XYZ file of C-alpha atoms in Angstrom:
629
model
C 162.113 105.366 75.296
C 161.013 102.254 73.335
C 160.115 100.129 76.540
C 158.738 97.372 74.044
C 162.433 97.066 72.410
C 163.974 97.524 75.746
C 162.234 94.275 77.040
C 163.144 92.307 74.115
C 166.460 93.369 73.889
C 167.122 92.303 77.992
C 165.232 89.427 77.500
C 167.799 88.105 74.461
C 170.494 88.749 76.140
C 169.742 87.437 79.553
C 169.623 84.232 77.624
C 166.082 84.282 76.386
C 162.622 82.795 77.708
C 164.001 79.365 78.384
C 166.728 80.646 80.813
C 164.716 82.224 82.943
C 163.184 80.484 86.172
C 161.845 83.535 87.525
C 161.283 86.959 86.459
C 160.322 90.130 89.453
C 160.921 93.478 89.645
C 161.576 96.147 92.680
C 161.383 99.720 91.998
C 164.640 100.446 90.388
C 165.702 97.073 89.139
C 164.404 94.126 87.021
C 165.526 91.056 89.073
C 165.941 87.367 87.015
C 166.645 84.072 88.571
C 168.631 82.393 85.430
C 168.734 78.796 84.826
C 172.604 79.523 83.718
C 174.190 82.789 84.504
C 176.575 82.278 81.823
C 174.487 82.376 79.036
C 173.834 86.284 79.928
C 175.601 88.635 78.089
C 176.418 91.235 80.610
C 178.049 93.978 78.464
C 175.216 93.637 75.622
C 172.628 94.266 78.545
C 174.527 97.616 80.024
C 174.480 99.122 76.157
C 170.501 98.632 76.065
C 168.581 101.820 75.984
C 167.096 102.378 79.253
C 169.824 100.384 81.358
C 171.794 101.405 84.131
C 173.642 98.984 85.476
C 173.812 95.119 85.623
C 174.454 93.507 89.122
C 174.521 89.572 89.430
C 175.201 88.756 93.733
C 173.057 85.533 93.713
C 170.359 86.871 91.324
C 170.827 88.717 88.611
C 169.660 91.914 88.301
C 168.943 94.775 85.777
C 169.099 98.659 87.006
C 166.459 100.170 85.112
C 165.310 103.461 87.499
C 162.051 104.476 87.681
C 160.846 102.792 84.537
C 160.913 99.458 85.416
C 157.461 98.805 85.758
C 156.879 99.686 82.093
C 159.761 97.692 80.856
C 158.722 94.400 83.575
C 154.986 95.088 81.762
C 157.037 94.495 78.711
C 159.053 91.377 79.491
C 155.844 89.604 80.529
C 154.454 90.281 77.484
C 157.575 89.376 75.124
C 158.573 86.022 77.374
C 154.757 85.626 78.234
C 155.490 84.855 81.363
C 152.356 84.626 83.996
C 152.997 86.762 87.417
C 156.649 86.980 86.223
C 157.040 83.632 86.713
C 158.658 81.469 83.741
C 158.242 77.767 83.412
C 157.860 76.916 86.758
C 157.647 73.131 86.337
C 161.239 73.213 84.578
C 162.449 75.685 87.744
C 161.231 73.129 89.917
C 162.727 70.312 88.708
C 166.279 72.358 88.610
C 165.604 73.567 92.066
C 169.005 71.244 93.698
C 170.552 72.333 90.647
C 170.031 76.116 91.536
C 170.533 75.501 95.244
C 173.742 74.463 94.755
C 174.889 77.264 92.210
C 174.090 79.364 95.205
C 175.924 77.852 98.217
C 178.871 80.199 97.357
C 176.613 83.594 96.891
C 174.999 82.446 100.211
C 178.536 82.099 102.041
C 179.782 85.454 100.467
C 176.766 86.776 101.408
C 177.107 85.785 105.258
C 180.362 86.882 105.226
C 179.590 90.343 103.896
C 176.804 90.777 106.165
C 178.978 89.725 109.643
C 182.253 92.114 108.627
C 181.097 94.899 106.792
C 179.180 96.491 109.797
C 182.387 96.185 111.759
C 184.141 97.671 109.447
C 184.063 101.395 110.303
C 184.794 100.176 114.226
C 188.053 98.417 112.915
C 189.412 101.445 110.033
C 188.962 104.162 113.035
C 190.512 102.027 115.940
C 193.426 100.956 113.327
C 193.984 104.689 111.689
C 193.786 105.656 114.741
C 196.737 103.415 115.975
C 198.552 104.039 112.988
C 198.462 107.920 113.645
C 199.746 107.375 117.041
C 202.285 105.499 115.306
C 203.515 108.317 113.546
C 203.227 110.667 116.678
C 205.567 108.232 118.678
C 207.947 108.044 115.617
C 208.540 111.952 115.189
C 208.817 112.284 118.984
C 205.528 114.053 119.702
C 204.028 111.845 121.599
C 205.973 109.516 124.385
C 204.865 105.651 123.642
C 205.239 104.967 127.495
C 203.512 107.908 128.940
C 199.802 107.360 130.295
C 198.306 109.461 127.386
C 199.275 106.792 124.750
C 198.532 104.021 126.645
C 195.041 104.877 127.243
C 194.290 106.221 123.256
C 195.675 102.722 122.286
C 193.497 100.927 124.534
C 190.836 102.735 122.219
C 191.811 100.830 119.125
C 192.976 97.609 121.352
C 189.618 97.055 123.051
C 188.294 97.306 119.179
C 190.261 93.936 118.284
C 190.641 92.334 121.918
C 186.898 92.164 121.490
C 186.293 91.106 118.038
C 184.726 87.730 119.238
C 181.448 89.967 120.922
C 181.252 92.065 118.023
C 181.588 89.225 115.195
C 178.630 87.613 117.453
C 176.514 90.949 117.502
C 176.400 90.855 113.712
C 176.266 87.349 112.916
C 173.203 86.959 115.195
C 171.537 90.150 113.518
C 172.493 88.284 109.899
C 171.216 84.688 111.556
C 167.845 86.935 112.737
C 168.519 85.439 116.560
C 168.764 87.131 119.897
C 171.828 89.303 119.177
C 172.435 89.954 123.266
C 172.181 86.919 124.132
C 174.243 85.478 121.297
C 177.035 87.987 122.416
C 176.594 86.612 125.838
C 177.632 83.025 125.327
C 180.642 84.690 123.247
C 181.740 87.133 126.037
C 182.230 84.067 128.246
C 185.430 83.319 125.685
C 187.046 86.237 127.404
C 185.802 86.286 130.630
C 189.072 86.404 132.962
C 187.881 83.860 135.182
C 187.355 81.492 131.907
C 190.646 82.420 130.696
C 192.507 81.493 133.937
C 190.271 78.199 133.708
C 191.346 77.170 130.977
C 195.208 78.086 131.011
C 195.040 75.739 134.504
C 194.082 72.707 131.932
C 189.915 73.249 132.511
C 187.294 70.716 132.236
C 183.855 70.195 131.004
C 182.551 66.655 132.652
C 185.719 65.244 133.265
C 185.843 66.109 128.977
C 189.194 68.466 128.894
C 189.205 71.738 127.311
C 191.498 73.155 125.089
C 193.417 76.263 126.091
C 192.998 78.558 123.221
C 193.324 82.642 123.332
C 190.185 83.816 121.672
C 190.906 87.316 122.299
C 190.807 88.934 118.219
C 189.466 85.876 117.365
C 186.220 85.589 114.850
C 185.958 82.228 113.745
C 185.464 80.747 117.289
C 182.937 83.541 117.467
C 181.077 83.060 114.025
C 180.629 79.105 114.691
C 179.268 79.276 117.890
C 176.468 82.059 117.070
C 175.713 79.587 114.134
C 174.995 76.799 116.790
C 173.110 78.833 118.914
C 170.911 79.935 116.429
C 169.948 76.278 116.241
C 169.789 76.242 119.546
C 167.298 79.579 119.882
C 164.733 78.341 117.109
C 164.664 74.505 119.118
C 163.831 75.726 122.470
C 161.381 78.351 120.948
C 159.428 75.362 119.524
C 159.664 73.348 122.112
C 159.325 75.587 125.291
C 155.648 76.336 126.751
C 155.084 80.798 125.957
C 154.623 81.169 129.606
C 158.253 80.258 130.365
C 159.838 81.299 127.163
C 161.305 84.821 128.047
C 163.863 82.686 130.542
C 163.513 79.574 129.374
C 164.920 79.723 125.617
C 168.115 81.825 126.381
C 168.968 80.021 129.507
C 169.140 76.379 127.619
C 170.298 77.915 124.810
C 173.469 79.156 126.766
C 173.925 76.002 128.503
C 174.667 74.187 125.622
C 175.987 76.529 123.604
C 178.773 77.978 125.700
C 180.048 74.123 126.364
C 179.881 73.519 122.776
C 181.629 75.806 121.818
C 184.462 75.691 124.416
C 185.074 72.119 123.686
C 184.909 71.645 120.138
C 183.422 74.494 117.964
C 186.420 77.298 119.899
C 189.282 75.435 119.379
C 188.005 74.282 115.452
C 187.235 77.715 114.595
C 190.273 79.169 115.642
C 192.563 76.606 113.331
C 190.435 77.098 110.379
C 191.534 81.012 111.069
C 195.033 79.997 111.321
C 195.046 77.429 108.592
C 193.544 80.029 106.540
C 196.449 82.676 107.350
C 198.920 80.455 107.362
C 197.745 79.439 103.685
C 197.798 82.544 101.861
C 201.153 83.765 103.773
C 202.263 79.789 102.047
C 201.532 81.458 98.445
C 202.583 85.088 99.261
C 205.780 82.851 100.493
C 206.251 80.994 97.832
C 204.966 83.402 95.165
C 206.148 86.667 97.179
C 205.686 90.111 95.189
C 204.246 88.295 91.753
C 201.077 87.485 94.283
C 200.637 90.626 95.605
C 200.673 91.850 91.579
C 198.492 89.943 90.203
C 196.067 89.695 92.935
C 195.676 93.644 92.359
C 195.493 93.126 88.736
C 192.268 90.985 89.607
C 190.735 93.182 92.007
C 188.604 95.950 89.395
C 186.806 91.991 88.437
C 186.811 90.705 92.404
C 185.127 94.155 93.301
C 183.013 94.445 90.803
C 181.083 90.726 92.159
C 181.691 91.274 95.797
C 184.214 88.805 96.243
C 187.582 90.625 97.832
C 185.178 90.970 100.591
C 185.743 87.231 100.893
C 188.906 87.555 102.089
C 188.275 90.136 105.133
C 188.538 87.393 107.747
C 191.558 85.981 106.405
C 193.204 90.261 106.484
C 191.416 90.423 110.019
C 193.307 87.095 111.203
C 196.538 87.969 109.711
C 196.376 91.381 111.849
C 195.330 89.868 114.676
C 198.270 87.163 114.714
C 200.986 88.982 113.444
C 200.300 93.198 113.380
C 200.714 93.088 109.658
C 199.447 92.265 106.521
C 200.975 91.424 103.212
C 199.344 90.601 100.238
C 195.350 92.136 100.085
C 196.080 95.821 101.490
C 199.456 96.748 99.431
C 197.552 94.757 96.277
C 194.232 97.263 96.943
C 196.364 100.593 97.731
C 198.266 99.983 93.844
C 194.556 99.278 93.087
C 192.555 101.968 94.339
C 195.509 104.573 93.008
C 195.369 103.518 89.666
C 190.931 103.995 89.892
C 192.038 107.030 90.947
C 194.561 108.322 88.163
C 192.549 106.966 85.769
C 189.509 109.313 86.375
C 191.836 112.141 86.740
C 192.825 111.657 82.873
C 189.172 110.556 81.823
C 188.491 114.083 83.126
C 190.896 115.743 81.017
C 190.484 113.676 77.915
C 186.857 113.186 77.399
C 184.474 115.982 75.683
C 181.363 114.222 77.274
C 180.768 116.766 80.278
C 178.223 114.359 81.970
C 181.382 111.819 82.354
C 183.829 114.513 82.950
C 181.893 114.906 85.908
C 181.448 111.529 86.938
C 184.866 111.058 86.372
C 186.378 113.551 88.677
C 184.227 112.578 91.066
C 184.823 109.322 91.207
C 188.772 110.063 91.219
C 188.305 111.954 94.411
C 186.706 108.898 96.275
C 188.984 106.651 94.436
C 191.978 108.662 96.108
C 190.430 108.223 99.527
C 189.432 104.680 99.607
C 186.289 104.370 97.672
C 186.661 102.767 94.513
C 183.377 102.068 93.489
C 182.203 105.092 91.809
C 185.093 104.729 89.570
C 184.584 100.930 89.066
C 180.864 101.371 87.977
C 181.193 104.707 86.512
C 184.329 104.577 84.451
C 186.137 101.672 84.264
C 184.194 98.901 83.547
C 181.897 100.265 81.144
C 185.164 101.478 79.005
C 188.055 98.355 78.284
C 190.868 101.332 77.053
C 190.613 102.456 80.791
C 190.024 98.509 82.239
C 193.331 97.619 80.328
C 195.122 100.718 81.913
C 194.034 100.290 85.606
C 195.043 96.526 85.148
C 198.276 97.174 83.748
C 199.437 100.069 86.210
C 197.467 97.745 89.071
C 199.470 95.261 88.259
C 203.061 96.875 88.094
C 202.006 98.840 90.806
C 201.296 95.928 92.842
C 204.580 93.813 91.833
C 206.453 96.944 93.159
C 204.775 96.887 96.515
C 205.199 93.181 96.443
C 208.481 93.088 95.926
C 209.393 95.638 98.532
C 207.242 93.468 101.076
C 205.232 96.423 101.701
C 202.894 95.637 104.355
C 199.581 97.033 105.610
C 198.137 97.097 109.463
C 194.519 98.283 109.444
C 191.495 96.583 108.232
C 190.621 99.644 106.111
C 190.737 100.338 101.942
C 194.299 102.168 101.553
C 194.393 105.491 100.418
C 195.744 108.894 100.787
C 193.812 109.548 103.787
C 195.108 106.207 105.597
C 198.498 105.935 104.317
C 199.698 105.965 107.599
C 198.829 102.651 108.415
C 201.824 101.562 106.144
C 203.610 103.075 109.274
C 206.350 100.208 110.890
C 208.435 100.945 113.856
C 210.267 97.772 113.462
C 211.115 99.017 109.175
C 211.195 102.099 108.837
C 211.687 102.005 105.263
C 208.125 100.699 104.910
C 206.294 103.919 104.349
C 208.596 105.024 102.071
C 207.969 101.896 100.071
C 204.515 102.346 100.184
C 204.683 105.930 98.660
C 206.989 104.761 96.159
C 204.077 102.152 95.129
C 200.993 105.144 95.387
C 203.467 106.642 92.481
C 203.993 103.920 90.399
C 200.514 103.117 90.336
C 199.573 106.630 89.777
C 201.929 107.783 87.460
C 201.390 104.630 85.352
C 197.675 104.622 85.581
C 196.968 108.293 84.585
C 199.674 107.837 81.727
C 198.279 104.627 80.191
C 194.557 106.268 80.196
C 195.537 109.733 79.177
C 197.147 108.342 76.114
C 194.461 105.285 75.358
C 191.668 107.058 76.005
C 189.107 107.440 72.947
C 185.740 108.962 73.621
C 182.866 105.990 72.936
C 181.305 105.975 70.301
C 176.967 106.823 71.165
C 174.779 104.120 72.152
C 171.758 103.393 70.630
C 169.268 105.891 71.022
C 171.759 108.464 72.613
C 172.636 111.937 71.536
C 175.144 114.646 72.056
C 175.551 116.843 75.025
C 173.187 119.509 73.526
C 170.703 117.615 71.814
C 169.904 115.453 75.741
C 169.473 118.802 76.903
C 166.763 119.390 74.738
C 164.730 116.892 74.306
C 165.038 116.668 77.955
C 163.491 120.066 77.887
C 160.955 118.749 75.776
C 159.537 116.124 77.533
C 158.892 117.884 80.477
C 156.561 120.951 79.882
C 157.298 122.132 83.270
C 160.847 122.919 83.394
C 161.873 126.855 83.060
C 165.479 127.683 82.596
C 167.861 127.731 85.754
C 164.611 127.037 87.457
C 165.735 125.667 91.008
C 163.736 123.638 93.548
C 165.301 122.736 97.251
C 164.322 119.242 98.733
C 164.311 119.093 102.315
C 164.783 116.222 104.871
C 162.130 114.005 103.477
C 161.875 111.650 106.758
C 162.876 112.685 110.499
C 166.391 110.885 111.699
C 169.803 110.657 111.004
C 171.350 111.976 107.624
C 173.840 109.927 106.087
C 176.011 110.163 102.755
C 174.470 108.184 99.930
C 177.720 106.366 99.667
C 177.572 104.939 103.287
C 174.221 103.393 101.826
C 174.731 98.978 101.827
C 173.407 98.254 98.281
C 176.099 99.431 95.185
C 173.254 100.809 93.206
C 172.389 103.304 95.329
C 175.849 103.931 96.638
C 177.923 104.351 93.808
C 175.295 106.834 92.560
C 174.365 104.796 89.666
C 170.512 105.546 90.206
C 171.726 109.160 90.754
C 172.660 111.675 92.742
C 171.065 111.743 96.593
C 171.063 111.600 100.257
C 170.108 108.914 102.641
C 168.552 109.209 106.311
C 168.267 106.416 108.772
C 164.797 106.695 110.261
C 163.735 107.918 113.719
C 160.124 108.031 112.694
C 157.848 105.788 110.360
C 156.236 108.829 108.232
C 157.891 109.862 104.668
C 157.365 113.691 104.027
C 157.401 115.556 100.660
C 160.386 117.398 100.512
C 158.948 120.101 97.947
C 155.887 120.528 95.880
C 155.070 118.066 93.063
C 153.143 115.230 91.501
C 152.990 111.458 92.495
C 154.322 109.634 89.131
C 154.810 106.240 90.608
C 153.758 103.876 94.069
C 155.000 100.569 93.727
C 152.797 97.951 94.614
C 154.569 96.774 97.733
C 154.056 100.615 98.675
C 157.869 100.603 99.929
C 159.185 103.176 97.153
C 157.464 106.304 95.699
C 158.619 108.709 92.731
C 157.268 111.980 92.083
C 158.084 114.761 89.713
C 159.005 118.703 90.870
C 157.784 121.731 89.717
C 161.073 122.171 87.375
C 160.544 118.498 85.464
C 163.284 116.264 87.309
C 162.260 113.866 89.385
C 163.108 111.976 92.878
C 162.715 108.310 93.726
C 161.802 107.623 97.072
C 163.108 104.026 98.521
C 162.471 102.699 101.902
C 164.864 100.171 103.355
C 167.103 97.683 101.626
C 165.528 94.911 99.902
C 162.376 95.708 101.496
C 160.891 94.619 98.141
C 161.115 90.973 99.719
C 158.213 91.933 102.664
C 155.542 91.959 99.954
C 154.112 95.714 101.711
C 153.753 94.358 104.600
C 154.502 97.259 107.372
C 154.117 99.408 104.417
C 150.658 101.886 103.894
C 150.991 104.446 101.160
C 149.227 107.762 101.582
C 149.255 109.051 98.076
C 148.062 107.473 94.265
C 149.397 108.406 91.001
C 148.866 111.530 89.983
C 148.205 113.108 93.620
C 149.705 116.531 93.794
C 151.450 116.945 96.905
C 153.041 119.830 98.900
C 156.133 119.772 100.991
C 154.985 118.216 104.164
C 152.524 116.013 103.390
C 152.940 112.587 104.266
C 153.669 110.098 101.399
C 154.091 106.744 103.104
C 153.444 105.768 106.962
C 155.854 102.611 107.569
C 156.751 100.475 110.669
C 160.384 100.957 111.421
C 160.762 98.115 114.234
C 158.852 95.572 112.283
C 161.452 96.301 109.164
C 164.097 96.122 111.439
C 162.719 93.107 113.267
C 162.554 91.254 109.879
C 165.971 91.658 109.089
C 166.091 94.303 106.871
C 168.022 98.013 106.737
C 165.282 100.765 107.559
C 167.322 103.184 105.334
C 165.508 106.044 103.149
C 167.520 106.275 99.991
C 165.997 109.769 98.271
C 167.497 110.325 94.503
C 167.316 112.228 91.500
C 166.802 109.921 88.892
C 166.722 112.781 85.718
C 170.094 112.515 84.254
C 169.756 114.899 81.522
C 169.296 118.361 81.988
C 169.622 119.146 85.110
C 172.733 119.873 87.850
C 172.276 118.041 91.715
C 174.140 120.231 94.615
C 173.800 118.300 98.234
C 173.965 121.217 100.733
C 177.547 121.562 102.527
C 178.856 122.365 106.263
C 176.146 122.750 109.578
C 172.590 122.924 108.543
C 169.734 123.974 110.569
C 166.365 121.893 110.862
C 164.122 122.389 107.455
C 167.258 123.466 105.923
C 167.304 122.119 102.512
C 169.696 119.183 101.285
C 169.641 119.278 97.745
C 169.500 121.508 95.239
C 168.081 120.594 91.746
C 169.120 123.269 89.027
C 167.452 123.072 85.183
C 170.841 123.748 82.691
């Protein structure tokens, strides 16, 4: 790999020298704080040699892998930039400027970080219901009998709560007391307040307004925002002898009132207004919104924003038990990702993307779009223009048959039955009728568009990558195998449950993620130390059969400059399974505000086939199997 050309060829087409403010790097991605976003030229930066992915949420950022020091070394050089930094004077004089192109990736980025952790909580309490549903409906389960009532309490107490959990996360994104936070939002449903204020309460002779916060999160959200004010005040102010007591009890006291009398009843109108507006323009533009909001959604996913409009899907449940317009437009969506892949699979002769592709058609089919988002669709317009098309016919259909959704969950196969309606029966049927359309339309449209890409630069065929790949690294012998085993002690997760798209829609690779019980990162097998980042928070190494694993501690731990970082290895250090790589400090991560998560992947592309073990595993059992072809 030319990392020279590379450089220059990012550095064009992010705009040049002048449009960059600032210029870092982490150790997977080349991260660039533009003057203008627009003058980047996204696609012409995905077909350089050497890149992986773009992503642009607030900064923009270039997935490299584990070459990104040599191509950063390069970009200084070419924009001769000092420290990374471009003109700085310039940046500072556009820092407003900047500030303000922000405020929206700031507010997206709040509201991301306060739903998407109460997501999983929300999809099992409403598939749950939904099942239930279906139970009641085919007579094996009696809605009236004790049994039901107490396994819909399950997914009631889920929502009835909302306003405790909301305030749990948005004091973990605000970096405040999360208990206490939750505290002054519990006393929203505490029965005693409740009865209070239905009797026409009072606050010093000031009169309260009777509102029922119960599946509320606005309320909720405001008044954690307050009392973070209120926190970081009486921290500065109070004396450290009294401050265990002292900050929490005056932050309650005003906070609670505050929120009661004005910041309660404001934040539950902006949730109705906010309802109440997009059920005006599904009422006014009825099934043509639904289509055309699912036409959007491959472009709305791909920069984060449908997650903009959880709240408004969470309020619309809450108030009415349905919803309308984002679900039905993401089911015809999420379908069509899925059909799509299916005839990518069948079409294509490239047997690295006939992989990628069937893969990603499975998670497609059960709610996870991504993998087909990043991996197929937007790098390839034939299969963009089908998934819009059948997205958006798909949509219109579900539109027009008023098709409505009632779990805050991505539709798929596996949760159809949330489209399950006592009160319209007809409903699910609709729905299925939709999953065809979109289907049938999706994998037609792509099966007969499809035209294998032509190479990028500096690409080969199938059987040429395998060579060289062979090539370049002495070390590999045919079919040679290695197992890597549980690199750090804790819980093992799926990559894709991973919060950062890079790592979870596999662009970096194949790999498996553990959140940590224990501050010590273990070799998984034998090997050699290529790269420690300076920050000492990611480590790559090469195995004894040539492919190699990338190590990465946390998510966006880049940002805590090492600190609670200590690296035990250099480059070039060989290592045996076992030793210790990295010691790190899980509470102070944590306690910073950042996800502990260790991401391991296989970051060789070429040459060689990932397995992640299957079924029960013992302890030392291996995860991953890396096979030379």
């Amino acid at each position: 790999m030319n990392y020279e050309k590379t450089a220059k060829d990012i550095l064009n087409y992010v705009g040049g020298k002048q449009n960059v403010a600032h210029l870092g790097h982490c150790a997977t991605r080349l991260r660039f704080t533009l003057k203008d976003d627009r003058q980047a030229d996204v696609e012409a930066i995905k077909k350089v040699p050497g890149v992986l992915d773009v992503v642009n949420k607030g900064q923009f950022q270039v997935v490299v892998g584990n070459t990104v020091v040599e191509v950063y070394d390069e970009l200084v050089k070419a924009g001769n930039f000092e420290g990374g930094t471009g003109d700085e004077a310039d940046a500072k004089s556009n820092d407003s400027k900047r500030e303000k192109k922000k405020i929206g990736s700031m507010i997206l980025d709040f509201f991301v970080s306060v739903f998407q952790p109460l997501i999983p909580a929300m999809a099992g309490a409403g598939i749950l219901k939904s099942m239930l549903l279906l139970l009641s409906v085919i007579g094996l389960i009696d809605s009236k009998g004790s049994t039901y009532i107490v396994l819909t309490s399950i997914s009631g107490a889920v929502f009835y709560f909302l306003p405790i959990l909301v305030a749990l996360t948005a004091a973990a994104k605000l970096k405040v007391n999360h208990v206490v936070a939750a505290a002054a939002m519990s006393v929203l449903l505490f029965p005693d307040m409740i009865a209070n204020l239905g009797s026409g309460a009072s606050f010093l002779s000031i009169p309260l307004t009777n509102v029922n916060y119960a599946s509320q999160v606005f309320p909720s959200i405001l008044g954690v925002i307050f009392y973070a004010f209120m926190e970081r005040f009486f921290f500065k102010v109070s004396p450290k002898p009294i401050r265990v007591f002292f900050v929490p009890m005056m932050s309650l006291l005003l906070t609670v009132p505050v929120t009661l009398g004005v910041l309660g009843p404001l934040g539950f109108h902006l949730g109705t207004y906010l309802t109440a507006a997009i059920l005006f323009l599904f009422s006014n533009f009825g099934w043509v919104a639904v289509g055309i909001l699912a036409a959007l959604l491959p472009f709305m996913i791909a920069t984060g924003m449908h997650k903009a409009l959880t709240p408004y899907v969470i309020s619309a449940i809450a108030a009415s038990g349905k919803e309308l317009l984002l679900l039905p437009a993401l089911f015809a969506h999420n379908m069509a990702e899925s059909a799509a892949s299916f005839a990518v699979a069948i079409r294509t002769k490239d047997t690295r993307l006939r992989g990628v592709a069937v893969s990603s058609a499975i998670s497609a089919m059960f709610g996870i779009a991504e993998p087909a988002l990043y991996g197929v669709t937007l790098q390839r317009k034939r299969v963009l223009t089908s998934i819009v098309i059948s997205s958006l016919i798909g949509g219109l259909s579900l539109g027009l048959l008023g098709v409505a959704g009632s779990t805050v969950v991505s539709p798929s196969l596996a949760s159809i039955s949330m489209f399950i309606d006592p009160s319209n029966k007809m409903n699910f049927v609709y729905a299925i009728l939709g999953l065809v359309i979109s289907y049938v339309l999706s994998f037609v449209l792509t099966l007969f568009l499809w035209k294998d890409d032509a190479q990028r630069p500096g690409e080969s065929n199938a059987v040429d990558n395998k060579e060289s790949t062979k090539s370049m690294n002495t070390v590999v012998r045919s079919k040679e195998v290695v197992a890597i085993k549980q690199p750090v002690q804790g819980k093992i997760i799926p990559l894709t449950e991973v919060n950062d798209d890079v790592f979870s829609t596999k662009s970096m690779g194949e790999g498996i993620a553990v959140i940590p019980s224990k501050g010590e990162l273990y070799a998984p097998t034998d090997g050699i130390i290529k790269m420690v980042f300076r920050t000492q928070h990611a480590v790559a190494m090469e195995t004894a059969n040539g492919s190699e694993l990338l190590f990465h501690i946390g998510i966006d731990t880049v940002k805590l400059k090492g600190k609670f970082f200590e690296s035990q290895v250099k480059i070039g250090d060989q290592v045996k399974a076992g030793d210790i790589l990295v010691k790190f400090d899980i509470e102070g991560i944590i306690e910073a505000g950042y996800d502990p998560v260790l991401i391991t992947v296989v970051t060789s592309r070429e040459g060689y086939d990932v397995q992640c073990a299957e079924g029960n595993r013992k302890d030392n059992d291996p995860l991953m199997f890396i096979t030379t072809i």
